[in-house]
Amino acid sequence: MEIMYVYTRKRSEFGRPCSFSDRPATVTVDIPPDPSMASNFVLRNPVDSSVQHTNEMSEHEVNTERVQVESRGVNHVEGGWPKDINPQEMEQTIRFRKKVEKDENYVNTIMHLGTLMEHCVKQNNAINIYEEYFGEEEMAEVEDEPPSAKTINQTNIFDVLLSKRDPNVTKRTATHLSWHPDTCRKLAVAYSSLEFQQNAEDMSFDSYIWDLENSNKPELVLKPSSPLVSLEYNPKDSHVLVGGCYNGQMAYWDTRKGGLPVEVSTVEVSHRDPVYGAIWLQSKTGTECFSASTDGQVLWWDIRKLSDPTESLVLDITRKGLLENALGAISLEFEPTMPTKFMVGTEQGIIIACNRKAKTPSEKITSTYSSHIGPVYALARNPFYPKVFLSVGDWTARIWSDETKESPIMWTKCHLSYLTDGCWSTMRPSVFFTTRSDGTLDVWDFLFKQNDPSLSLKVCNEPLSSLRLQDNGCIIGCGSKLGTVTLLEISSGLCTLQRNEKTLATAMFERETKREKILEARHREMRLKERARSEGQETEVEETPLEDPQEVLDRARREFFEVIEAEMQRRTRAEARGLLSKVPETAWTCTRSGDPLPQGGGQGLVSAFQVKDHMVDDEVAIQEEESQLPKDKEEEEEEEKDAA
C-alpha cells in the first residue's frame, strides 16, 4: 500500500520564512507483535551484509536536436535571358546583347572590373605562385628534428572477444596486417595460434577488419574454416581480400557480401602446411595471386576458380623437383615492377630467388642466398632501388644486392632477442623498420647511424609478431603475440624525404656492392687455387704405381740395417778418437821442438810412434770389417729371397 500525504496551502503563503520550534516526542504508529506469526520466524545466524565504499554514479545522456541536411544542386546550362527571348534564336540573343552593352551601368561595371582584373593578370605573369622559395630551409629543420614515434591507437582483440562474442580466453597471435589500398582508415588483421599442437578446441577462427576511427569493435568479422595466417587486400579491388589458412587452404572474401568466404580451395589441391605468404599479382583481371607454405610449394591461383591451382613450383634447391627435398617457405616477396621475379624465405635460413617465366621447373630457381642461421621471417625490396632487398631472421637484419650472392652488403649488429619482422620505409630509401621478440620496434637510418638504430621504442611486453607500414609512411601497425595491434605515428623527419638522400643512398649501395664483388672475386680465386692444388695432389697419388708388399718389407728391412751400420761406424770412430787422445804428451812435445833429445827420449819417441802405428792398423782393420759387414748382410738377404 502506498502511503501518501498531501500538503496544501495558499499561493500567498509561498516563500514565507519558516519558524520552527521544539516539541516532545509523540508516538505516530504502534504495531504490537502478532503471536500467530511467531512460529514462522527463522533466526538468521550469521547474517551476511555488504558495504560498498564508492561514489554513487548516475548515467545521463544529452542529445542535441539533429539538423536535417540535404544535398541540392543547380545546373546552369544557358541562363540569364529574359522570358520573352528564346536562347535558341540567334538573332534575338544578338539583339539583346547589343542592348545590354549600350547600358551605362554595364559599361561602368566592366571598366571597374577590368582595372582589377588587369592588376591580377599582371601579378600572375610576374610571380610563379607554385614556386617554393624556402623549401631548403624547411628540409634543414626537418633533418634537425630528433626521430620519435607516438602511440595513436590500440585494438585488443581479446577484450573485444571476451566482452562481445568469444567465450574462451585463448590468446591468438596477430600474424599478418594489411592496410586498405584506397583509404588508410581500415586495417585487416589475421589472427592465428602458431604454437604447434597447442590450439584449444574452442578457439575462435575469426579474423577482423578494423576501422581506425572506431576501434571499439571490428567493422567486419571474417569467418574462415581454419585460422588465417596471411591476409591481403586486392590492390585493384579494395572490396576483395585473399587469405591463407592454417590448414593450407586458400580463401577469398568480398566485403560487400559479408564475412563468409566467397570460395575456398579444396583440401586435396591446397597446401599441406600453414600458408605463411599470399600476395596478389599484377594481372589484367586483378584476380590472380600466389601463395607459399612450409610444405615446400609455391602455388598460383585464380580466385575465379580455386578448385585447382594454375601453376606450382617445388622449392628444391637441388633442382630435381622432389617434394621430400623441398625447403619450407615462411616468407614471400613480390615486387610489382619486376612481375616475373619473386623471392622466398625458408625455414632453413636460405633465400631462394625464382623466375616464374622460366621454361622448366629447374630453371625457375635462379639463385640462392645463404643468409641466416634461422628462419627468414621477412623479405622486402627497397621501393626506390628494387635490386636491393632486406631480409630479417635470427638476431640480425641484412641488406642484399642482386649482384652479390655470397654475402650481404650491409647488416645490423646481433641483438639479444631475435627479430620477427621488418619492412622498408615507403618515403625514405635509407630507412627501414624491424621488430623484436622483446616487444621493441627499431627504426634504422643507415645514412644517420649504422651501428645502432636511430630510434628504439618499447611497444609492449609480449613479443611483436607482425609489422606493416602505411603507403604514406607516417603510421605503422605492430601486431603482438597476444593479439594486440598498436598503431604508431612516426615523426615527420622519418617520413619526409631529405635533401640529396636518394643520391647518398645510391652511392652507399653501389660502394658496398662493389666492395662485396671484390671480396667475392678474391675468395673465388683462392678457392680455385685450393681446388687446383688438391687436384694436383690427387693426380700424383694416382700416378704413383702400387708396390708389392714384399718389396716394401724388404726396403724397410734394408733401411733399418743401414741405420744400424751407420750408428756402429759412428761409435767406432768415436772410440778411435778417444785412443788417440791418450798418447804421452812428452812424445808429441819432442816431435814439435828442435832441441836435442834427452836420455831415454828416443825410446819414448819410438814407443809413441809404435802406439800410433798400432792405432792406425786397428782403424784399417775396423774399416775392413765394417765394409765386409754389408756384403755379408746382402748375401743373407739374397739367400732369404731365394728361399722365399
XYZ file of C-alpha atoms in Angstrom:
644
model
C 0.000 0.000 0.000
C 1.416 3.366 -0.997
C 1.464 5.960 1.787
C 0.904 9.450 0.500
C 0.379 12.712 2.367
C -0.903 15.736 0.505
C 0.067 19.093 1.904
C -1.857 22.080 0.622
C -1.608 25.761 1.300
C -2.463 29.031 -0.311
C -0.387 30.599 -3.037
C 0.083 33.713 -0.964
C 1.850 31.679 1.725
C 4.584 30.509 -0.650
C 8.008 31.938 0.084
C 7.330 32.980 3.680
C 10.108 32.324 6.236
C 9.701 29.209 8.359
C 9.619 29.380 12.165
C 10.480 26.019 13.745
C 10.048 25.170 17.440
C 10.814 22.162 19.666
C 8.138 19.788 20.883
C 8.111 16.499 22.815
C 8.216 13.170 21.030
C 4.947 11.540 20.129
C 4.103 8.041 19.001
C 2.766 8.135 15.485
C 2.314 4.401 14.833
C 2.406 1.492 17.323
C 2.073 -2.013 15.889
C 2.085 -4.703 18.614
C 3.615 -8.155 17.851
C 1.369 -10.864 16.467
C 1.755 -14.159 18.414
C 0.350 -16.159 15.497
C 3.314 -15.185 13.290
C 5.993 -16.087 15.861
C 6.108 -19.712 14.665
C 7.137 -18.555 11.178
C 10.135 -16.637 12.459
C 13.567 -18.027 11.431
C 16.689 -16.816 13.153
C 19.484 -15.853 10.664
C 22.856 -16.530 12.213
C 25.209 -15.428 10.793
C 23.856 -12.524 8.833
C 25.564 -11.594 5.518
C 25.931 -7.907 4.881
C 27.842 -5.932 2.256
C 29.290 -2.464 2.209
C 30.311 -0.592 -0.939
C 32.623 2.345 -0.434
C 32.296 4.047 -3.810
C 30.651 7.155 -5.052
C 27.234 6.634 -6.493
C 27.221 7.386 -10.176
C 24.325 8.193 -12.398
C 24.178 7.981 -16.159
C 22.943 10.965 -18.097
C 22.550 11.314 -21.826
C 22.265 14.522 -23.753
C 21.385 14.672 -27.402
C 21.101 17.910 -29.266
C 18.435 18.438 -31.816
C 19.529 16.948 -35.096
C 19.715 19.231 -38.073
C 18.327 17.800 -41.239
C 20.915 18.175 -44.000
C 20.257 17.514 -47.650
C 22.286 17.986 -50.806
C 20.988 20.217 -53.569
C 22.461 21.137 -56.882
C 21.839 23.665 -59.626
C 22.709 23.055 -63.253
C 23.086 26.250 -65.236
C 23.276 25.472 -68.959
C 22.057 28.631 -70.651
C 20.534 31.214 -68.371
C 20.319 34.947 -67.762
C 17.907 35.525 -70.612
C 14.530 37.162 -70.190
C 11.462 35.014 -70.576
C 10.444 36.633 -73.849
C 13.787 35.762 -75.500
C 14.413 32.283 -76.817
C 18.105 31.296 -76.315
C 17.885 29.088 -79.385
C 17.187 32.084 -81.655
C 20.494 33.636 -82.673
C 19.035 36.984 -83.798
C 17.165 37.571 -80.538
C 20.235 36.874 -78.417
C 22.463 39.155 -80.525
C 19.910 41.960 -80.346
C 19.628 41.609 -76.563
C 23.442 41.615 -76.094
C 23.800 44.843 -78.063
C 21.074 46.406 -75.957
C 22.790 45.450 -72.702
C 26.234 46.575 -73.912
C 24.904 50.062 -74.551
C 23.687 50.390 -70.961
C 25.775 52.866 -68.902
C 25.707 50.686 -65.777
C 27.100 47.767 -67.745
C 29.896 49.922 -69.214
C 30.881 51.368 -65.830
C 30.875 47.925 -64.210
C 33.059 46.424 -66.935
C 35.538 49.318 -66.725
C 35.829 48.931 -62.952
C 36.223 45.147 -63.072
C 38.666 45.436 -65.955
C 41.029 47.547 -63.845
C 41.019 44.951 -61.049
C 41.405 42.086 -63.473
C 44.325 43.764 -65.237
C 46.208 44.051 -61.924
C 45.629 40.345 -61.170
C 46.772 39.311 -64.653
C 49.974 41.344 -64.372
C 50.639 39.893 -60.920
C 50.092 36.359 -62.193
C 52.535 36.908 -65.053
C 55.179 38.361 -62.728
C 55.030 35.779 -59.902
C 55.053 31.967 -60.028
C 52.585 31.026 -57.322
C 53.779 27.381 -57.317
C 57.454 28.160 -56.704
C 58.843 27.135 -53.288
C 61.287 29.758 -52.040
C 62.054 28.268 -48.624
C 61.996 24.533 -49.301
C 65.649 24.016 -48.369
C 65.231 25.743 -45.013
C 62.230 23.575 -44.204
C 64.186 20.424 -45.092
C 67.054 21.556 -42.897
C 64.651 21.980 -39.986
C 63.236 18.501 -40.590
C 66.713 16.984 -40.561
C 67.475 18.554 -37.178
C 64.329 17.102 -35.632
C 65.112 14.052 -33.471
C 63.362 10.830 -34.534
C 60.326 9.950 -32.465
C 57.078 7.987 -32.506
C 53.862 8.084 -30.522
C 51.018 5.646 -29.976
C 47.771 6.829 -31.548
C 45.560 3.766 -31.163
C 45.392 0.262 -29.774
C 42.995 -2.529 -30.641
C 42.988 -5.523 -28.352
C 41.152 -8.363 -29.981
C 40.796 -10.380 -26.819
C 38.993 -7.673 -24.903
C 36.519 -7.486 -27.762
C 36.166 -11.245 -27.956
C 35.620 -11.702 -24.253
C 33.037 -8.963 -23.988
C 31.318 -9.377 -27.331
C 31.379 -12.854 -28.831
C 34.191 -15.245 -27.857
C 33.554 -17.266 -24.683
C 37.131 -18.583 -24.393
C 40.260 -16.784 -23.267
C 42.728 -18.453 -25.637
C 45.223 -15.875 -26.827
C 45.922 -15.716 -30.553
C 48.745 -14.037 -32.433
C 48.226 -11.182 -34.888
C 50.084 -12.995 -37.671
C 49.582 -10.560 -40.554
C 48.443 -6.970 -41.203
C 47.134 -5.415 -44.415
C 46.166 -1.764 -44.960
C 43.219 -0.750 -47.121
C 44.663 0.274 -50.530
C 42.349 3.270 -51.082
C 41.785 4.718 -47.624
C 44.223 4.436 -44.753
C 41.415 4.171 -42.209
C 40.939 0.391 -42.362
C 43.254 -2.400 -41.312
C 42.730 -6.126 -41.922
C 44.324 -8.382 -39.302
C 44.759 -12.164 -39.485
C 44.673 -13.964 -36.132
C 46.009 -17.452 -35.550
C 47.791 -19.523 -32.927
C 51.109 -20.725 -34.348
C 52.024 -22.869 -31.341
C 52.378 -26.453 -32.551
C 49.577 -28.681 -31.186
C 48.601 -26.007 -28.659
C 45.297 -24.963 -30.242
C 42.313 -25.216 -27.911
C 39.189 -26.974 -29.121
C 37.001 -23.917 -28.554
C 39.456 -21.426 -30.077
C 37.902 -18.872 -32.394
C 38.821 -18.944 -36.104
C 37.679 -15.369 -36.785
C 39.792 -12.570 -38.213
C 38.801 -8.919 -38.355
C 38.772 -5.713 -40.355
C 39.213 -2.695 -38.070
C 38.152 0.895 -38.634
C 40.694 3.244 -37.052
C 38.035 5.800 -36.176
C 36.055 3.205 -34.221
C 38.403 0.690 -32.636
C 35.919 -0.491 -30.001
C 34.586 -3.184 -32.280
C 35.650 -4.571 -35.670
C 33.923 -3.315 -38.774
C 33.686 -6.803 -40.294
C 34.271 -10.307 -38.934
C 35.863 -12.769 -41.369
C 34.849 -16.376 -40.672
C 37.234 -18.846 -42.338
C 37.117 -22.625 -41.969
C 40.588 -22.540 -40.378
C 42.509 -19.711 -38.650
C 44.079 -17.254 -41.085
C 47.868 -16.953 -41.144
C 48.079 -14.421 -44.009
C 45.574 -11.856 -45.314
C 45.934 -9.327 -48.147
C 43.770 -6.644 -49.749
C 43.444 -6.677 -53.534
C 45.197 -3.505 -54.794
C 42.803 -3.258 -57.766
C 39.563 -4.031 -55.931
C 39.571 -2.916 -52.307
C 36.461 -4.982 -51.513
C 38.265 -8.284 -52.153
C 40.706 -9.980 -49.763
C 42.617 -13.243 -50.093
C 43.762 -15.291 -47.127
C 45.901 -18.338 -46.429
C 44.654 -20.684 -43.723
C 46.460 -22.699 -41.081
C 45.386 -25.978 -42.699
C 46.808 -24.925 -46.089
C 43.589 -23.837 -47.812
C 43.161 -20.597 -49.765
C 40.033 -18.443 -49.498
C 38.847 -15.034 -50.621
C 36.237 -12.607 -49.309
C 34.123 -9.829 -50.767
C 33.297 -7.337 -48.022
C 30.080 -6.405 -49.836
C 28.821 -9.980 -49.347
C 29.574 -10.326 -45.631
C 32.090 -12.192 -43.515
C 31.759 -15.667 -45.038
C 34.293 -16.594 -47.750
C 33.054 -16.459 -51.321
C 35.098 -19.505 -52.323
C 37.589 -21.843 -50.633
C 40.102 -24.170 -52.263
C 39.718 -27.891 -51.695
C 41.989 -29.665 -49.248
C 43.270 -32.125 -51.870
C 44.847 -29.437 -54.087
C 45.847 -26.989 -51.335
C 48.989 -26.750 -49.250
C 49.723 -29.327 -46.568
C 51.066 -26.806 -44.050
C 50.127 -23.263 -42.956
C 50.182 -20.654 -45.721
C 52.652 -18.029 -44.483
C 52.567 -15.900 -47.636
C 49.767 -14.834 -50.002
C 50.352 -11.999 -52.495
C 48.280 -10.569 -55.349
C 49.786 -10.489 -58.846
C 49.690 -7.516 -61.202
C 47.379 -9.107 -63.785
C 44.879 -7.515 -66.141
C 41.921 -9.175 -64.454
C 43.139 -8.490 -60.915
C 42.089 -11.981 -59.808
C 45.438 -13.820 -59.778
C 47.541 -14.470 -56.692
C 50.152 -16.921 -55.441
C 50.958 -18.475 -52.087
C 53.839 -20.179 -50.269
C 53.816 -22.641 -47.394
C 56.169 -24.623 -45.187
C 55.296 -27.737 -47.197
C 57.866 -26.544 -49.762
C 55.484 -25.471 -52.531
C 54.569 -22.220 -54.266
C 51.116 -22.318 -55.889
C 49.493 -19.842 -58.278
C 45.724 -19.283 -58.083
C 42.871 -17.559 -59.875
C 40.135 -16.671 -57.388
C 37.508 -17.194 -60.077
C 38.397 -20.902 -59.893
C 40.006 -22.001 -56.639
C 39.236 -25.653 -57.298
C 42.694 -26.160 -58.809
C 45.930 -24.085 -58.815
C 47.018 -22.792 -62.195
C 50.723 -23.483 -61.601
C 53.052 -24.913 -58.955
C 56.734 -24.863 -58.016
C 58.626 -27.163 -55.645
C 61.330 -25.347 -53.657
C 64.020 -27.990 -54.209
C 67.376 -26.208 -54.494
C 68.923 -29.387 -55.947
C 66.639 -28.683 -58.948
C 65.313 -32.248 -59.014
C 61.743 -31.246 -58.212
C 61.417 -33.683 -55.297
C 58.971 -32.645 -52.598
C 60.873 -34.540 -49.897
C 63.927 -32.334 -50.606
C 61.937 -29.081 -50.661
C 62.652 -26.268 -48.196
C 59.748 -24.895 -46.180
C 58.725 -21.340 -47.125
C 57.970 -18.974 -44.257
C 58.044 -15.600 -46.075
C 57.259 -14.404 -49.593
C 58.287 -11.281 -51.525
C 56.973 -9.854 -54.815
C 57.740 -6.501 -56.417
C 55.130 -5.275 -58.966
C 57.850 -3.567 -61.034
C 59.502 -6.990 -61.527
C 56.436 -9.087 -62.456
C 58.283 -12.302 -63.341
C 60.589 -12.459 -60.316
C 59.864 -13.271 -56.702
C 61.782 -14.449 -53.638
C 61.034 -16.979 -50.921
C 62.471 -17.075 -47.392
C 62.784 -20.583 -45.969
C 62.855 -22.135 -42.514
C 66.457 -23.227 -43.112
C 67.679 -19.615 -43.477
C 68.129 -19.768 -47.270
C 66.629 -17.165 -49.617
C 65.511 -18.598 -52.960
C 65.258 -16.241 -55.945
C 62.834 -17.502 -58.595
C 61.680 -16.594 -62.087
C 58.138 -17.633 -62.937
C 58.539 -17.377 -66.719
C 61.353 -19.936 -66.941
C 60.744 -22.861 -69.289
C 61.431 -25.766 -66.934
C 60.814 -26.113 -63.168
C 64.551 -26.482 -62.545
C 65.239 -23.165 -64.294
C 62.637 -21.335 -62.211
C 65.020 -21.385 -59.231
C 67.641 -18.917 -60.438
C 69.846 -18.473 -57.359
C 70.055 -18.931 -53.600
C 71.388 -16.808 -50.751
C 72.699 -18.383 -47.539
C 71.506 -15.545 -45.385
C 70.601 -16.564 -41.833
C 71.137 -19.409 -39.387
C 67.410 -19.465 -38.610
C 64.111 -18.925 -40.438
C 63.855 -15.881 -42.705
C 60.822 -14.144 -41.230
C 60.669 -11.189 -43.636
C 61.778 -10.234 -47.152
C 61.251 -6.787 -48.680
C 62.719 -4.981 -51.683
C 63.648 -1.330 -51.420
C 60.858 0.656 -53.148
C 63.423 3.100 -54.574
C 66.091 0.527 -55.589
C 64.439 -2.834 -56.391
C 67.832 -4.543 -56.791
C 68.416 -4.088 -53.061
C 66.333 -6.129 -50.626
C 66.074 -6.627 -46.870
C 65.994 -9.944 -45.015
C 65.126 -10.438 -41.339
C 65.989 -13.552 -39.369
C 67.815 -14.928 -36.318
C 69.305 -11.909 -34.477
C 70.140 -9.650 -37.438
C 68.658 -7.788 -40.377
C 70.686 -7.882 -43.588
C 70.649 -5.850 -46.799
C 71.436 -7.727 -50.017
C 72.042 -6.873 -53.643
C 71.017 -8.994 -56.621
C 74.574 -8.685 -57.932
C 76.187 -10.398 -54.915
C 75.185 -13.920 -53.931
C 77.640 -14.948 -51.235
C 77.329 -12.223 -48.606
C 75.158 -9.185 -47.779
C 76.350 -5.673 -48.490
C 75.199 -4.379 -45.075
C 73.890 -5.902 -41.864
C 72.914 -4.862 -38.363
C 74.524 -5.921 -35.134
C 73.357 -9.043 -33.306
C 70.599 -8.252 -30.833
C 69.986 -10.042 -27.559
C 66.497 -11.065 -28.733
C 65.689 -12.477 -32.145
C 63.975 -10.415 -34.842
C 60.471 -11.269 -36.045
C 59.600 -8.921 -38.948
C 60.813 -5.950 -40.960
C 59.968 -3.593 -43.823
C 61.339 -0.604 -45.752
C 60.036 2.928 -45.451
C 57.848 3.920 -48.387
C 59.032 7.548 -48.235
C 62.774 7.347 -47.491
C 65.209 4.935 -49.206
C 67.586 4.753 -46.236
C 65.058 3.940 -43.501
C 63.721 0.521 -42.525
C 61.898 -0.926 -39.521
C 62.372 -4.152 -37.536
C 60.500 -5.782 -34.662
C 61.965 -7.910 -31.898
C 60.730 -10.685 -29.657
C 61.107 -8.486 -26.575
C 58.380 -6.114 -27.826
C 60.710 -3.428 -29.226
C 60.344 -1.584 -32.530
C 63.646 -0.423 -34.081
C 63.885 2.330 -36.699
C 67.131 2.245 -38.706
C 68.531 5.111 -40.781
C 71.908 3.977 -42.138
C 72.705 7.440 -43.509
C 72.470 8.769 -39.959
C 73.795 5.839 -37.920
C 74.994 2.360 -38.909
C 75.890 0.688 -35.609
C 72.667 1.311 -33.692
C 69.047 2.070 -34.584
C 68.050 5.712 -34.818
C 65.028 5.037 -32.630
C 64.084 2.111 -30.369
C 60.592 2.084 -28.916
C 59.226 -0.401 -26.383
C 55.765 -1.084 -27.781
C 54.597 -3.855 -25.437
C 55.890 -6.516 -23.074
C 54.982 -9.503 -25.251
C 56.822 -10.383 -28.499
C 55.925 -8.449 -31.641
C 54.942 -10.798 -34.460
C 53.960 -8.646 -37.465
C 54.663 -5.222 -38.932
C 53.062 -3.156 -41.704
C 53.601 0.440 -42.817
C 51.024 2.661 -44.474
C 51.663 3.763 -48.037
C 52.160 7.357 -46.894
C 54.850 6.163 -44.473
C 53.532 8.019 -41.406
C 51.610 5.332 -39.500
C 52.961 1.885 -38.717
C 50.996 -1.044 -37.306
C 52.555 -3.643 -34.983
C 50.859 -6.919 -34.087
C 51.853 -8.812 -30.955
C 51.791 -12.441 -29.885
C 48.804 -11.756 -27.612
C 46.783 -10.205 -30.442
C 47.221 -6.524 -29.607
C 47.583 -4.279 -32.664
C 49.333 -0.994 -31.855
C 49.347 1.935 -34.276
C 52.302 4.319 -34.075
C 52.685 7.698 -35.741
C 56.326 8.394 -36.518
C 57.851 11.852 -36.660
C 57.947 13.855 -39.866
C 61.731 13.513 -40.061
C 61.391 9.752 -40.573
C 58.693 10.007 -43.246
C 59.903 13.038 -45.226
C 62.474 12.693 -47.991
C 65.652 14.550 -47.059
C 67.801 16.648 -49.359
C 70.151 14.542 -51.549
C 69.027 11.390 -49.750
C 68.493 9.406 -52.952
C 71.955 10.319 -54.212
C 73.634 9.415 -50.938
C 71.743 6.140 -50.607
C 72.602 5.189 -54.190
C 76.276 5.938 -53.605
C 76.319 3.827 -50.441
C 74.575 0.884 -52.107
C 76.946 0.994 -55.084
C 80.038 1.328 -52.892
C 79.098 -1.597 -50.658
C 78.126 -3.722 -53.664
C 81.464 -3.027 -55.333
C 83.320 -3.928 -52.147
C 81.493 -7.245 -51.836
C 82.183 -8.012 -55.501
C 85.915 -7.532 -54.943
C 85.833 -9.787 -51.890
C 83.839 -12.425 -53.759
C 86.345 -12.393 -56.635
C 89.214 -12.794 -54.173
C 87.508 -15.691 -52.392
C 86.691 -17.322 -55.722
C 90.323 -17.074 -56.798
C 91.517 -18.620 -53.545
C 89.042 -21.465 -53.889
C 90.197 -22.167 -57.452
C 93.840 -22.295 -56.337
C 92.989 -24.629 -53.488
C 90.988 -26.853 -55.816
C 93.827 -26.969 -58.363
C 96.318 -27.824 -55.612
C 94.125 -30.613 -54.258
C 93.523 -31.998 -57.756
C 97.304 -31.985 -58.424
C 97.959 -33.926 -55.238
C 95.298 -36.441 -56.166
C 96.898 -36.838 -59.623
C 100.315 -37.508 -58.088
C 98.838 -40.095 -55.802
C 97.096 -41.744 -58.722
C 100.284 -41.742 -60.909
C 102.424 -43.419 -58.215
C 102.487 -47.209 -59.055
C 101.421 -49.641 -56.397
C 104.328 -51.588 -54.852
C 104.442 -55.228 -53.887
C 104.073 -55.708 -50.094
C 107.180 -57.943 -50.052
C 109.225 -55.207 -51.718
C 108.049 -52.689 -49.157
C 109.049 -55.072 -46.353
C 112.494 -55.696 -47.873
C 113.119 -51.992 -48.345
C 112.171 -51.275 -44.742
C 114.493 -54.038 -43.526
C 117.342 -52.737 -45.666
C 116.872 -49.175 -44.394
C 116.845 -50.469 -40.814
C 120.175 -52.277 -41.215
C 121.715 -49.250 -42.900
C 120.778 -47.124 -39.911
C 122.323 -49.709 -37.553
C 125.565 -49.854 -39.574
C 125.862 -46.067 -39.646
C 125.453 -45.973 -35.871
C 128.156 -48.650 -35.408
C 130.602 -46.729 -37.624
C 129.948 -43.550 -35.677
C 130.694 -45.302 -32.373
C 133.898 -46.892 -33.775
C 135.236 -43.541 -34.916
C 134.447 -42.064 -31.530
C 136.401 -44.832 -29.737
C 139.410 -44.409 -32.091
C 139.403 -40.705 -31.464
C 139.453 -41.391 -27.731
C 142.524 -43.674 -28.022
C 144.461 -41.032 -29.966
C 143.827 -38.505 -27.243
C 145.686 -40.805 -24.697
C 149.213 -40.639 -26.419
C 152.047 -39.361 -23.956
C 152.418 -35.620 -24.009
C 156.250 -35.746 -23.991
C 156.450 -37.630 -27.280
C 154.378 -35.039 -29.054
C 156.393 -32.269 -27.416
C 159.728 -33.678 -28.608
C 158.462 -34.027 -32.091
C 157.344 -30.409 -32.295
C 160.539 -28.844 -30.786
C 164.048 -28.844 -32.371
C 166.023 -29.351 -29.117
C 168.333 -32.425 -28.639
C 166.532 -35.388 -27.177
C 167.156 -36.239 -23.545
C 168.322 -39.611 -22.334
C 165.713 -42.194 -22.903
C 163.899 -39.761 -25.190
C 164.450 -41.849 -28.297
C 162.894 -44.867 -26.668
C 159.931 -42.798 -25.634
C 159.566 -41.456 -29.168
C 159.749 -44.941 -30.673
C 157.160 -46.138 -28.209
C 154.864 -43.282 -29.113
C 155.137 -43.926 -32.853
C 154.607 -47.630 -32.269
C 151.415 -46.908 -30.385
C 150.281 -44.618 -33.196
C 151.050 -47.272 -35.821
C 149.111 -49.863 -33.868
C 146.134 -47.482 -33.647
C 146.212 -46.858 -37.404
C 146.324 -50.588 -38.042
C 143.324 -51.062 -35.760
C 141.341 -48.406 -37.644
C 142.095 -50.053 -41.002
C 141.024 -53.421 -39.633
C 137.794 -51.967 -38.269
C 137.010 -50.303 -41.596
C 137.646 -53.580 -43.439
C 135.314 -55.392 -41.046
C 132.643 -52.706 -41.483
C 132.964 -52.859 -45.274
C 132.695 -56.630 -45.109
C 129.564 -56.479 -42.876
C 127.183 -55.025 -45.503
C 128.352 -57.620 -48.020
C 127.516 -60.408 -45.583
C 124.109 -58.926 -44.909
C 123.375 -58.541 -48.621
C 124.304 -62.184 -49.152
C 121.958 -63.172 -46.325
C 119.119 -61.123 -47.825
C 119.638 -62.713 -51.255
C 119.530 -66.154 -49.678
C 116.264 -65.264 -47.888
C 114.738 -64.092 -51.181
C 115.759 -67.326 -52.907
C 114.260 -69.315 -50.061
C 111.010 -67.328 -50.317
